[in-house]
Amino acid sequence: MIYNPSMDHILNTLNDEQKRAVIHSGSPLLILAGAGTGKTRVITTKIAYLIHNGVDPRSILAVTFTKKAANEMRERACMLNPLAEKAQICTFHSFGAKFLRYYGEQDGISSNFVIYDEDDSVSLLRKAIPDCPKSDAKEFIFKIARAKDFCLSPDDDLSAIDSSPEFAAIYSIYETALRKTGNVDFGDLILRPRQILKKFPEIQQRISRRFSTIMVDEYQDSNVAQFELLQALNSPSTYLCVVGDDDQSIYKFRGAEIKNILSFPDQFAGTEKICLLTNYRSVEPILEAANKSIRNNCGRHGKELVSHRGPGEKPSVLQFENTDEETQKICQLIKEGIKQGQSYSDWAIIYRTNAQSRAFEQEFSRNKIPYKVFGNSGFFEREEVKDGLAYISVFLNPTDTVNFMRIINKPARKLGEKSLGKILSVAENKGVDYFTAGKEAMPLLSKDAQKGLNDFFEIFREAGEKIRMDRDATRNGSLFSETDYDSKERQTCLSEFVNILFEKSGLRELYQKKDEENNTDRLFNLEELSRLAGEYPATGEGLLQFLDNTNLDNTMIQKETSDDVVTLSTLHNTKGLEFGRVVISGLEQGQFPREDKTFDELEEERRLFYVGITRAKDKVIFTYCKYRRTYTGDMWYYKPSIFLKEVMGEDDEKSEDFSETKNFWFNNIRSTPSKSPWEREWPVGQRIFSDDYGYGAVYKHSYTEEGLIITVSFETGLRKNFSIPAEKYKLVKANDEY
């Protein structure tokens, strides 16, 4: 059904600030659109308004960052004025591709070019440099793509990306090879049009005549190359309008440059700035919390959101002892909400990293609460988690064909199809497990394959030293005989065993490198698996319980059958979404934000927190745990995030909503009375800093003839003993204040 109201009627539905933005003309315009202030409505109405006032729709170029956003913009503009169908409403990259089809041949690009994806680029680089390993090629291609995001050529200063001369040389070789093909990669879709516009003034003039109006949505997400392309497209006769929110710039890891929106008035002379401040999504107390948080950032234009909806529930803070208590309490809150008439879809649980979904997925499954993991697969469905579980499963059951084949060459161990075929043949013909078969087939293998197989066996031998296996605790016979283990009952947890598997196998290094190449957090998921293992003893029975419970939890995970489900999501993935009730989990200092975040990075973390708060319509709940288990299996003491102190300041301490935690940011450890004054000075849980080992916490006390020994567990996983008071000079108490 076509909706085509009169323009006067459309303008009358807008508030004053929205209307000003729509009817503005002449000078460049920066629309700062706060969360929930009707940004899309304004930009689509402005397109319709321009056409209504005689602007040729074919002369309007409106660009955004995703195909979904571009389609929505086009549909909504066409509902207001059907002539908007003739406007160029597209993504930055689709505009670049179309531009190169028309003008690329003048710069050596075939009009029939193919756009290379990452795999194509890796193949091209390896063809140009035959001895370059695939893993290295992928890393170089990632860095080349980032260089193009910053509008850097092989001849430019690349030190911000990689300062080694090798990188510049490889970038140059890749570019030469790519030019010879006549094709382009994804980065070229922005970089090459910008270069052509600079190189050929006649093309720039033609484009200026073609597009008299240029509009950019989500401008805070633009990178350096996109900014320079915009500059190249702009001319004195162009009407330029960008829309964005500097307080929601959260994609620096993808190359987004917040300076683009902060410096827009300086880059484009005569810019007028209009702020959209009326928020139609959230009740007043939620916006008050968001405003309190974000005003701590220095790098921003500065604005305060105002609620159109008025008063409502104040945010609340829930403190828990540990993750189990946190997930159980949240389940209880959701169930109580359902009894009161709420829907599951009213709820969203959001967190900093993907790995944090695991505990909620398990608890929701046990409580039959339907959910979906937005933008990601479920925890146990993730590749790295399946890899980790496969190593653990093969240790327990060396006849497991599926998992053995999954891990034998992951990471690569130079065991080709022929070598694997010989091992499988021995296993099948003699009815033995793959480890026995591997040992028997060893003489038949090449030297490289023999080394790879021996390295594989060594992984499990070293890990096996950290776990006591009982013969009756195995399904198909343990990998090692009972005599390979101490008979002494171990007090260690299963995390130590799991971490050796992940470390010695190379899985940790593999996914750490993938995270660096792709700006992901897959290593966190492996570490979350280690944290889970920390709940079980390092025995055969503990190992069986761990695998049984993870398999059961994976089986219990409910597939999405309706829209009425609780949403689990990272903060990054929630941008653009909204929910009735939002729980922001994991607000511990060192977790969110992490200890290594300072200055600009800390400000981006705070913007991420701001985005999370402004997803909520009716209620926001902040949660933090006093103790969380690390991937080494230790229970780690945490203080509440600095973000909580900023949001729930002294002005709110007397509010009933916060009475149970009104002094939460000065929370102290509740340790039992100590017999020794030194124990009182260095209680278990006391945060520590050491010049030699970094941050840690007191893990336990013990006594020798010399007196008190405190064991400090450091964030690296290392534990060190210190004699007190003799060695207290080596330690500094981490400040309890922020």
XYZ file of C-alpha atoms in Angstrom:
738
model
C 0.000 0.000 0.000
C 1.469 3.359 -1.044
C 1.458 6.052 1.606
C 1.813 9.484 0.017
C 0.697 12.200 2.455
C 1.006 15.924 1.810
C 4.293 17.541 2.748
C 2.590 19.947 5.162
C 1.097 16.987 7.001
C 4.477 15.263 7.141
C 6.224 18.322 8.554
C 3.510 18.778 11.176
C 4.294 15.322 12.578
C 7.880 16.340 13.358
C 9.149 18.054 16.485
C 10.866 21.419 16.154
C 14.445 20.114 15.985
C 13.505 17.427 13.439
C 11.681 19.985 11.290
C 14.679 22.346 11.348
C 16.900 19.549 10.106
C 14.501 18.603 7.303
C 13.966 22.098 5.880
C 17.582 23.247 6.251
C 19.339 24.178 3.005
C 22.444 25.947 1.748
C 25.420 25.379 4.058
C 26.781 21.957 5.031
C 24.677 20.347 7.761
C 25.718 18.089 10.623
C 22.719 16.398 12.251
C 23.707 14.970 15.632
C 20.979 12.397 16.186
C 20.965 10.914 19.680
C 19.736 7.388 20.356
C 16.008 6.949 19.760
C 15.521 10.479 18.378
C 14.072 9.516 14.975
C 17.223 9.713 12.861
C 15.947 7.531 9.995
C 12.672 9.405 9.962
C 14.496 12.702 9.568
C 16.824 11.615 6.760
C 14.053 9.924 4.741
C 11.738 12.895 5.237
C 14.531 15.218 4.113
C 14.919 13.232 0.868
C 11.164 13.506 0.229
C 11.193 17.216 1.143
C 14.043 18.020 -1.249
C 12.218 16.305 -4.112
C 8.975 18.092 -3.175
C 10.841 21.408 -3.435
C 12.101 20.779 -6.948
C 15.378 18.906 -6.459
C 15.827 16.308 -9.191
C 15.756 12.930 -7.357
C 18.460 11.633 -9.720
C 20.790 14.299 -8.326
C 20.458 12.988 -4.745
C 23.118 10.589 -3.473
C 22.346 9.090 -0.050
C 24.837 6.569 1.327
C 24.953 4.399 4.431
C 26.900 1.362 5.591
C 24.720 -1.732 5.216
C 22.448 -2.995 2.478
C 19.669 -3.455 5.026
C 19.898 0.189 6.123
C 19.977 1.393 2.504
C 16.894 -0.667 1.610
C 15.005 0.646 4.634
C 15.958 4.215 3.770
C 14.764 3.769 0.185
C 11.461 2.136 1.185
C 10.615 4.778 3.755
C 11.551 7.673 1.447
C 9.439 6.196 -1.359
C 6.437 5.909 0.970
C 6.668 9.663 1.497
C 7.408 10.487 -2.148
C 7.441 7.794 -4.882
C 9.926 9.841 -6.927
C 12.559 8.944 -4.310
C 12.900 5.664 -6.219
C 15.046 7.564 -8.723
C 17.507 8.771 -6.085
C 20.831 6.977 -5.576
C 20.253 5.415 -2.146
C 22.955 2.827 -1.542
C 25.930 1.738 0.550
C 29.354 3.361 0.277
C 30.745 0.239 -1.364
C 27.936 -0.238 -3.877
C 28.396 3.405 -4.921
C 32.134 2.757 -5.313
C 31.497 -0.337 -7.442
C 29.105 1.558 -9.723
C 31.550 4.465 -9.984
C 34.374 2.126 -11.043
C 32.155 0.456 -13.678
C 31.775 3.882 -15.312
C 35.155 5.501 -14.757
C 37.583 2.759 -13.713
C 38.977 2.075 -17.184
C 40.702 5.464 -17.171
C 42.781 4.191 -14.270
C 43.435 0.680 -15.557
C 40.393 -1.094 -14.139
C 38.336 -3.218 -16.519
C 34.629 -2.353 -16.580
C 34.025 -6.083 -16.148
C 36.150 -6.295 -13.011
C 35.511 -8.890 -10.324
C 35.495 -7.883 -6.644
C 37.963 -10.075 -4.745
C 36.954 -11.273 -1.289
C 39.497 -12.180 1.401
C 40.045 -15.720 0.110
C 40.640 -14.438 -3.429
C 43.145 -11.900 -2.134
C 44.987 -14.528 -0.094
C 45.216 -16.793 -3.150
C 46.506 -13.930 -5.287
C 49.197 -13.031 -2.749
C 50.338 -16.657 -2.410
C 50.539 -16.924 -6.193
C 52.692 -13.793 -6.282
C 54.815 -15.059 -3.352
C 54.739 -18.883 -3.632
C 56.634 -19.585 -0.394
C 54.293 -17.435 1.733
C 52.339 -19.665 4.173
C 48.577 -19.283 4.077
C 48.398 -18.071 7.673
C 50.939 -15.325 6.948
C 49.151 -14.396 3.729
C 45.873 -13.962 5.615
C 47.571 -11.700 8.131
C 49.123 -9.565 5.379
C 45.806 -9.283 3.526
C 44.101 -8.131 6.729
C 46.756 -5.442 7.208
C 46.504 -4.371 3.558
C 42.742 -3.987 3.945
C 43.284 -1.859 7.050
C 45.842 0.272 5.177
C 43.250 0.918 2.462
C 40.717 1.891 5.145
C 43.217 4.590 6.126
C 43.740 5.586 2.498
C 47.362 4.444 2.544
C 49.271 3.141 -0.481
C 52.453 1.009 -0.380
C 54.502 4.200 -0.754
C 52.939 5.940 2.252
C 54.025 5.767 5.884
C 52.547 2.437 7.024
C 53.956 2.457 10.551
C 50.476 2.771 12.072
C 49.616 -0.578 10.475
C 52.967 -2.385 10.396
C 56.314 -0.607 10.590
C 58.379 -3.442 9.090
C 59.890 -2.893 5.597
C 58.635 -6.382 4.753
C 54.998 -5.279 4.958
C 55.461 -2.345 2.578
C 57.215 -4.633 0.090
C 54.499 -7.296 0.283
C 51.752 -4.654 -0.030
C 53.484 -3.389 -3.177
C 53.786 -6.906 -4.645
C 50.104 -7.553 -3.931
C 48.999 -4.291 -5.546
C 51.064 -4.991 -8.646
C 49.544 -8.464 -8.955
C 46.032 -7.101 -8.396
C 46.473 -4.392 -11.041
C 47.571 -7.020 -13.565
C 44.306 -8.905 -13.099
C 42.248 -5.772 -13.796
C 40.166 -6.594 -10.720
C 39.671 -4.885 -7.357
C 39.358 -5.892 -3.723
C 36.841 -4.598 -1.206
C 39.072 -1.746 -0.029
C 39.514 -0.536 -3.605
C 35.795 0.239 -3.839
C 36.454 3.300 -1.665
C 40.130 3.989 -2.277
C 40.170 3.841 -6.085
C 37.178 6.191 -6.685
C 38.820 8.690 -4.339
C 42.091 8.407 -6.285
C 40.321 8.792 -9.640
C 38.435 11.894 -8.477
C 41.721 13.458 -7.342
C 43.613 12.385 -10.468
C 41.031 13.367 -13.086
C 39.447 16.816 -12.417
C 37.063 16.407 -15.358
C 35.514 13.335 -13.701
C 35.183 15.195 -10.408
C 33.377 18.040 -12.204
C 31.075 15.583 -13.943
C 30.189 13.939 -10.623
C 29.559 17.356 -9.043
C 27.069 18.186 -11.798
C 25.499 14.728 -11.440
C 24.964 14.869 -7.657
C 23.951 18.240 -6.281
C 22.963 16.728 -2.913
C 25.014 14.239 -0.916
C 23.715 12.734 2.317
C 25.528 10.282 4.615
C 23.808 8.248 7.331
C 25.602 6.778 10.396
C 28.493 9.145 9.721
C 30.165 8.257 13.027
C 30.964 4.835 11.502
C 32.905 6.226 8.534
C 36.607 5.464 8.150
C 39.406 7.676 6.830
C 39.043 6.482 3.220
C 35.285 7.149 3.260
C 35.888 10.617 4.676
C 38.399 11.393 1.918
C 36.015 10.039 -0.709
C 33.337 12.358 0.644
C 35.761 15.271 0.408
C 36.573 14.342 -3.190
C 32.868 14.131 -4.106
C 32.082 17.466 -2.493
C 32.268 20.762 -4.388
C 31.290 24.378 -3.623
C 27.898 23.813 -5.266
C 27.132 20.566 -3.403
C 24.607 20.484 -0.576
C 26.214 18.185 1.983
C 24.334 16.690 4.922
C 25.620 14.011 7.311
C 23.701 12.336 10.121
C 25.253 10.498 13.043
C 25.888 10.296 16.759
C 29.408 10.731 18.087
C 28.268 9.117 21.349
C 27.526 5.877 19.479
C 30.833 5.511 17.637
C 31.789 1.971 18.691
C 33.414 0.404 15.628
C 37.015 1.546 15.814
C 38.071 -2.098 15.476
C 36.509 -2.045 11.991
C 38.351 1.129 11.048
C 35.710 3.704 12.049
C 37.263 7.079 12.866
C 35.339 9.202 15.380
C 37.398 12.264 14.378
C 35.419 12.365 11.129
C 32.259 13.449 12.933
C 34.037 15.474 15.618
C 35.984 17.545 13.067
C 33.207 17.830 10.446
C 32.530 21.547 11.170
C 36.252 22.267 10.776
C 36.606 20.272 7.558
C 33.559 21.764 5.818
C 33.380 25.524 6.214
C 30.116 27.112 7.274
C 28.669 23.917 8.752
C 25.474 24.286 10.747
C 24.905 21.811 13.559
C 21.439 20.623 14.597
C 21.000 18.253 17.547
C 18.108 15.807 17.799
C 17.652 15.421 21.553
C 14.084 14.212 22.102
C 14.241 10.474 22.717
C 11.034 8.540 21.975
C 12.278 5.163 23.239
C 13.297 5.324 26.886
C 11.775 6.586 30.112
C 13.452 9.508 31.853
C 15.558 7.648 34.496
C 17.209 5.513 31.804
C 18.265 8.583 29.845
C 19.500 10.257 33.024
C 21.804 7.275 33.576
C 22.989 7.354 29.962
C 23.667 11.099 30.120
C 25.605 10.755 33.386
C 27.813 8.111 31.853
C 28.621 9.690 28.504
C 29.341 13.167 29.847
C 32.558 11.682 31.289
C 33.910 11.492 27.732
C 35.961 14.417 26.457
C 35.905 13.557 22.740
C 32.315 14.513 21.916
C 30.208 17.406 20.680
C 28.143 17.364 23.878
C 24.398 16.858 24.124
C 21.846 15.592 26.653
C 18.958 13.349 25.666
C 15.465 14.253 26.891
C 12.710 11.682 27.307
C 9.432 12.176 25.450
C 7.879 9.406 27.563
C 8.528 10.992 30.962
C 9.002 9.298 34.360
C 9.510 5.572 34.826
C 11.450 2.925 36.732
C 14.921 3.839 37.882
C 17.868 1.625 36.898
C 18.960 -0.876 39.525
C 22.222 -2.565 40.383
C 22.362 -6.220 41.390
C 25.455 -7.583 43.096
C 26.118 -11.332 43.055
C 28.724 -13.547 44.629
C 29.437 -15.442 41.398
C 28.237 -16.254 37.883
C 25.914 -19.063 39.011
C 24.037 -16.758 41.352
C 23.856 -14.095 38.634
C 22.307 -16.350 35.985
C 19.911 -17.987 38.456
C 18.662 -14.620 39.712
C 18.174 -13.275 36.184
C 16.165 -16.406 35.305
C 14.029 -15.775 38.370
C 13.442 -12.143 37.385
C 12.372 -13.164 33.876
C 9.983 -15.818 35.216
C 8.458 -13.285 37.606
C 8.062 -10.867 34.707
C 6.258 -13.505 32.626
C 3.818 -14.087 35.508
C 3.126 -10.347 35.518
C 2.244 -10.352 31.818
C 5.572 -9.535 30.219
C 6.830 -11.382 27.146
C 10.154 -13.155 26.800
C 10.903 -10.817 23.899
C 10.709 -7.873 26.311
C 14.022 -9.036 27.776
C 17.593 -8.725 26.509
C 20.769 -9.812 28.288
C 23.750 -7.941 26.872
C 27.440 -8.278 27.646
C 30.914 -7.251 26.483
C 32.193 -10.480 24.875
C 30.600 -13.466 23.138
C 31.979 -15.901 25.710
C 29.687 -14.450 28.377
C 26.651 -15.990 26.689
C 27.637 -19.498 27.819
C 26.458 -19.264 31.423
C 23.111 -17.725 30.395
C 22.559 -20.260 27.610
C 23.029 -23.128 30.040
C 20.846 -21.650 32.770
C 18.067 -20.646 30.358
C 18.045 -24.131 28.859
C 17.734 -25.735 32.289
C 14.868 -23.387 33.151
C 13.133 -23.828 29.766
C 13.384 -20.115 29.005
C 13.364 -19.652 25.195
C 16.196 -17.500 23.881
C 18.253 -16.612 20.839
C 21.874 -15.507 20.577
C 21.621 -12.454 18.358
C 24.201 -12.074 15.610
C 26.190 -15.148 16.687
C 25.855 -18.889 16.958
C 25.250 -20.426 20.370
C 28.281 -20.958 22.576
C 28.607 -24.701 22.014
C 28.061 -24.297 18.262
C 31.095 -22.051 17.800
C 34.023 -23.504 15.877
C 36.629 -22.827 18.544
C 34.474 -24.363 21.289
C 33.888 -27.485 19.183
C 37.636 -27.700 18.577
C 38.377 -27.464 22.288
C 35.790 -30.084 23.197
C 37.143 -32.348 20.442
C 40.608 -32.388 22.044
C 39.097 -33.211 25.421
C 36.880 -35.936 23.923
C 39.758 -37.624 22.079
C 41.806 -37.715 25.286
C 39.010 -39.668 26.942
C 37.989 -41.724 23.918
C 40.782 -42.285 21.351
C 38.426 -44.257 19.092
C 36.308 -41.128 18.441
C 36.593 -40.879 14.646
C 34.762 -37.580 14.193
C 36.699 -35.635 16.800
C 40.039 -37.268 15.928
C 39.684 -36.186 12.309
C 38.622 -32.710 13.438
C 41.780 -32.055 15.469
C 44.582 -34.149 13.987
C 45.515 -31.295 11.621
C 44.179 -28.358 13.581
C 46.523 -26.555 13.740
C 48.343 -28.051 10.734
C 50.882 -30.794 11.524
C 51.883 -31.852 7.979
C 49.785 -34.999 8.196
C 48.408 -35.251 4.664
C 45.658 -37.461 3.314
C 48.085 -40.333 2.569
C 49.486 -40.338 6.112
C 46.019 -40.170 7.659
C 44.867 -42.937 5.347
C 47.603 -45.236 6.677
C 46.665 -44.517 10.296
C 42.958 -45.053 9.642
C 43.695 -48.263 7.776
C 45.653 -49.720 10.709
C 42.917 -48.687 13.149
C 40.194 -50.309 11.032
C 42.077 -53.498 10.164
C 43.358 -54.206 13.682
C 40.437 -52.766 15.627
C 42.630 -50.486 17.713
C 42.297 -46.851 18.753
C 43.902 -44.065 16.721
C 46.804 -43.565 19.106
C 47.784 -47.222 18.953
C 47.261 -47.160 15.189
C 49.423 -44.056 14.882
C 52.286 -45.669 16.752
C 52.086 -48.789 14.572
C 51.863 -46.763 11.357
C 54.741 -44.475 12.331
C 57.441 -46.272 10.249
C 55.242 -45.914 7.159
C 55.093 -42.127 7.399
C 57.389 -39.387 6.096
C 59.733 -37.643 8.532
C 57.523 -34.521 8.605
C 54.445 -36.642 9.261
C 56.254 -38.603 11.989
C 57.229 -35.371 13.734
C 53.687 -34.030 13.456
C 52.244 -37.228 14.919
C 54.782 -37.331 17.753
C 53.971 -33.698 18.581
C 50.290 -34.655 18.620
C 50.940 -37.527 21.071
C 53.042 -35.240 23.272
C 50.088 -32.867 23.740
C 48.043 -35.564 25.399
C 50.949 -36.986 27.382
C 51.669 -33.619 29.016
C 48.009 -32.911 29.664
C 47.588 -36.396 31.138
C 50.096 -35.590 33.857
C 47.620 -33.059 35.262
C 44.716 -35.439 35.758
C 44.209 -38.646 37.730
C 42.378 -41.181 35.601
C 40.582 -44.196 37.090
C 40.120 -47.198 34.867
C 36.404 -47.327 35.612
C 36.011 -43.662 34.655
C 36.659 -44.247 30.961
C 34.275 -45.244 28.240
C 36.577 -47.153 25.900
C 39.823 -47.459 27.808
C 41.898 -44.431 28.778
C 44.578 -43.030 26.582
C 47.230 -43.821 29.132
C 47.527 -46.621 31.634
C 46.731 -46.094 35.285
C 50.421 -46.255 36.151
C 51.067 -43.046 34.226
C 49.410 -41.063 37.024
C 50.031 -40.287 40.616
C 47.806 -42.261 42.896
C 47.624 -39.284 45.223
C 44.254 -37.554 45.122
C 44.679 -34.239 43.358
C 43.105 -31.080 44.661
C 43.532 -29.226 41.368
C 40.647 -28.441 39.043
C 40.175 -29.576 35.468
C 41.164 -26.157 34.059
C 44.868 -26.961 34.359
C 44.432 -30.065 32.213
C 42.286 -28.237 29.660
C 44.689 -25.300 29.417
C 47.626 -27.594 28.641
C 45.599 -29.206 25.848
C 44.768 -25.810 24.378
C 48.281 -24.417 24.838
C 50.337 -27.376 23.649
C 48.022 -28.146 20.737
C 48.391 -24.597 19.417
C 44.648 -23.855 19.608
C 45.201 -20.814 21.823
C 47.809 -19.410 19.442
C 45.646 -20.237 16.418
C 42.608 -18.338 17.679
C 44.651 -15.526 19.178
C 46.104 -14.941 15.724
C 42.647 -15.142 14.130
C 41.392 -12.581 16.631
C 44.251 -10.236 15.729
C 43.609 -10.687 12.013
C 39.817 -10.361 12.119
C 39.160 -8.276 15.255
C 37.167 -11.076 16.864
C 37.168 -12.485 20.389
C 37.197 -16.223 19.724
C 40.014 -16.840 22.197
C 37.641 -15.661 24.936
C 35.346 -18.560 24.040
C 38.175 -21.070 24.512
C 38.981 -19.447 27.839
C 35.315 -19.617 28.821
C 35.465 -23.374 28.198
C 38.484 -23.485 30.542
C 36.557 -21.486 33.142
C 33.735 -23.993 32.929
C 36.215 -26.845 33.411
C 37.380 -25.121 36.596
C 34.145 -26.239 38.256
C 35.211 -29.898 38.053
C 37.997 -31.865 39.775
C 41.043 -33.051 37.808
C 39.990 -36.698 37.846
C 38.572 -39.138 35.342
C 35.182 -38.806 36.985
C 35.417 -35.010 36.813
C 36.306 -35.219 33.143
C 33.312 -37.452 32.431
C 30.991 -35.112 34.332
C 32.359 -32.118 32.431
C 31.804 -33.711 29.017
C 28.423 -35.145 29.957
C 27.188 -31.797 31.234
C 28.469 -29.810 28.260
C 26.943 -32.320 25.836
C 23.689 -32.261 27.773
C 23.628 -28.457 27.849
C 24.315 -28.371 24.111
C 21.467 -30.816 23.469
C 19.134 -28.866 25.720
C 19.735 -25.594 23.858
C 16.393 -24.558 22.489
C 16.121 -23.757 18.831
C 14.295 -20.569 18.001
C 10.663 -21.509 17.391
C 8.983 -18.127 17.709
C 9.704 -14.447 18.065
C 8.875 -14.569 21.772
C 12.382 -15.283 23.041
C 14.895 -13.609 25.332
C 17.717 -12.020 23.354
C 21.338 -12.693 24.294
C 23.762 -10.329 22.582
C 27.066 -8.544 22.776
C 26.856 -4.789 23.206
C 28.220 -4.237 19.695
C 25.463 -6.321 18.129
C 22.636 -4.496 19.917
C 23.208 -1.173 18.180
C 19.985 -0.209 16.432
C 17.839 -2.556 18.546
C 15.506 -1.845 21.445
C 13.929 -3.905 24.222
C 11.532 -3.343 27.078
C 13.923 -4.564 29.764
C 17.698 -4.740 29.404
C 20.197 -6.476 31.686
C 23.796 -5.323 31.215
C 25.890 -8.112 32.698
C 29.516 -8.366 33.748
C 30.109 -4.820 34.962
C 33.321 -5.553 36.828
C 36.441 -3.431 36.663
C 38.888 -5.322 34.504
C 36.078 -6.995 32.576
C 34.117 -3.984 31.324
C 36.106 -1.892 30.896
C 39.250 -4.014 30.756
C 42.324 -2.886 32.674
C 44.210 -2.129 29.449
C 41.672 0.431 28.231
C 42.808 4.033 28.709
C 42.228 7.420 27.081
C 40.544 7.074 23.642
C 39.986 3.333 24.083
C 38.321 3.882 27.454
C 36.084 6.524 25.881
C 35.000 4.026 23.217
C 34.232 1.476 25.952
C 32.090 4.111 27.647
C 30.262 4.795 24.370
C 29.589 1.072 24.179
C 28.105 1.190 27.672
C 26.006 4.190 26.600
C 24.694 2.245 23.608
C 23.717 -0.595 25.944
C 21.799 1.667 28.322
C 19.885 3.367 25.516
C 18.598 0.030 24.155
C 16.171 -0.122 27.111
C 12.677 1.305 26.914
C 11.257 0.651 30.375
C 13.933 -0.766 32.672
C 17.697 -1.280 32.763
C 19.428 -3.560 35.256
C 23.181 -3.497 35.849
C 24.802 -6.626 37.290
C 28.241 -7.485 38.560
C 29.811 -10.403 40.406
C 32.263 -10.191 43.280
C 33.951 -13.369 42.083
C 34.356 -14.869 38.634
C 36.380 -17.899 37.674
C 39.339 -17.245 35.377
C 40.379 -19.586 32.594
C 43.108 -20.932 34.900
C 40.381 -22.188 37.237
C 40.994 -19.606 39.974
C 38.212 -17.614 41.578
C 39.074 -13.957 40.981
C 37.819 -11.074 43.096
C 36.480 -8.075 41.178
C 35.383 -4.599 42.094
C 32.401 -2.944 40.382
C 33.096 -1.188 37.084
C 33.983 2.474 37.108
C 31.014 2.903 34.754
C 28.660 1.989 37.609
C 30.108 4.668 39.844
C 29.653 7.230 37.079
C 26.025 6.268 36.501
C 24.885 5.698 40.086
C 26.541 8.686 41.725
C 26.140 10.142 45.194
C 22.965 11.952 44.139
C 21.194 8.601 43.880
C 22.548 6.930 47.010
C 19.420 7.651 49.061
C 17.043 6.181 46.486
C 15.204 3.041 47.600
C 15.988 1.423 44.266
C 19.646 1.347 45.172
C 19.365 0.773 48.917
C 20.762 -2.760 48.800
C 23.903 -1.611 47.006
C 24.078 2.107 47.681
C 27.767 1.986 48.603
C 28.630 -0.760 46.163
C 31.606 1.004 44.623
C 33.375 1.048 47.988
C 32.626 -2.620 48.605
C 35.213 -4.503 50.645
C 35.942 -8.217 50.813
C 34.141 -9.943 53.661
C 37.048 -11.970 54.971
C 36.940 -13.956 58.181
C 38.851 -12.571 61.188
C 42.551 -13.421 60.971
C 44.750 -14.691 63.758
C 47.709 -12.759 62.386
C 47.877 -8.981 61.856
C 49.700 -9.724 58.584
C 46.717 -11.766 57.399
C 44.484 -8.830 58.176
C 46.777 -6.557 56.172
C 46.993 -9.001 53.237
C 43.561 -10.724 53.197
C 42.541 -13.299 50.613
C 41.195 -11.413 47.598
C 43.359 -8.316 48.150
C 44.265 -6.860 44.760
C 48.032 -6.738 44.169
C 50.426 -5.173 41.708
C 53.970 -6.427 41.139
C 56.566 -4.796 38.891
C 57.690 -8.258 37.826
C 54.360 -10.032 37.329
C 51.631 -7.390 36.881
C 48.194 -7.438 38.545
C 47.016 -10.248 40.773
C 45.220 -11.074 44.009
C 46.019 -12.898 47.231
C 44.928 -16.482 46.616
C 45.665 -18.170 49.969
C 47.656 -18.046 53.227
C 50.049 -20.649 54.557
C 52.722 -20.810 57.250
C 56.318 -21.991 57.395
C 58.936 -21.707 60.119
C 59.693 -18.239 58.765
C 56.110 -17.098 59.204
C 53.248 -16.130 56.852
C 53.422 -17.052 53.167
C 50.880 -15.437 50.855
C 50.236 -17.033 47.488
C 49.396 -14.461 44.826
C 47.554 -15.539 41.684
C 48.424 -13.192 38.819
C 46.241 -12.403 35.805
C 48.681 -14.256 33.575
C 47.793 -17.494 35.401
C 51.109 -17.539 37.299
C 51.102 -18.147 41.062
C 53.974 -16.932 43.248
C 54.657 -17.218 46.981
C 55.831 -14.234 49.022
C 57.108 -14.256 52.589
C 55.459 -11.562 54.720
C 56.747 -9.204 55.958
C 60.186 -9.987 54.489
C 59.068 -9.650 50.841
C 56.175 -7.244 51.135
C 58.318 -4.555 49.488
C 57.883 -6.529 46.231
C 54.109 -5.996 46.271
C 51.866 -2.945 46.067
C 48.230 -3.012 47.087
C 46.021 -2.032 44.171
C 44.151 1.134 45.068
C 40.593 0.535 46.261
C 39.518 3.858 44.798
C 38.954 4.555 41.131
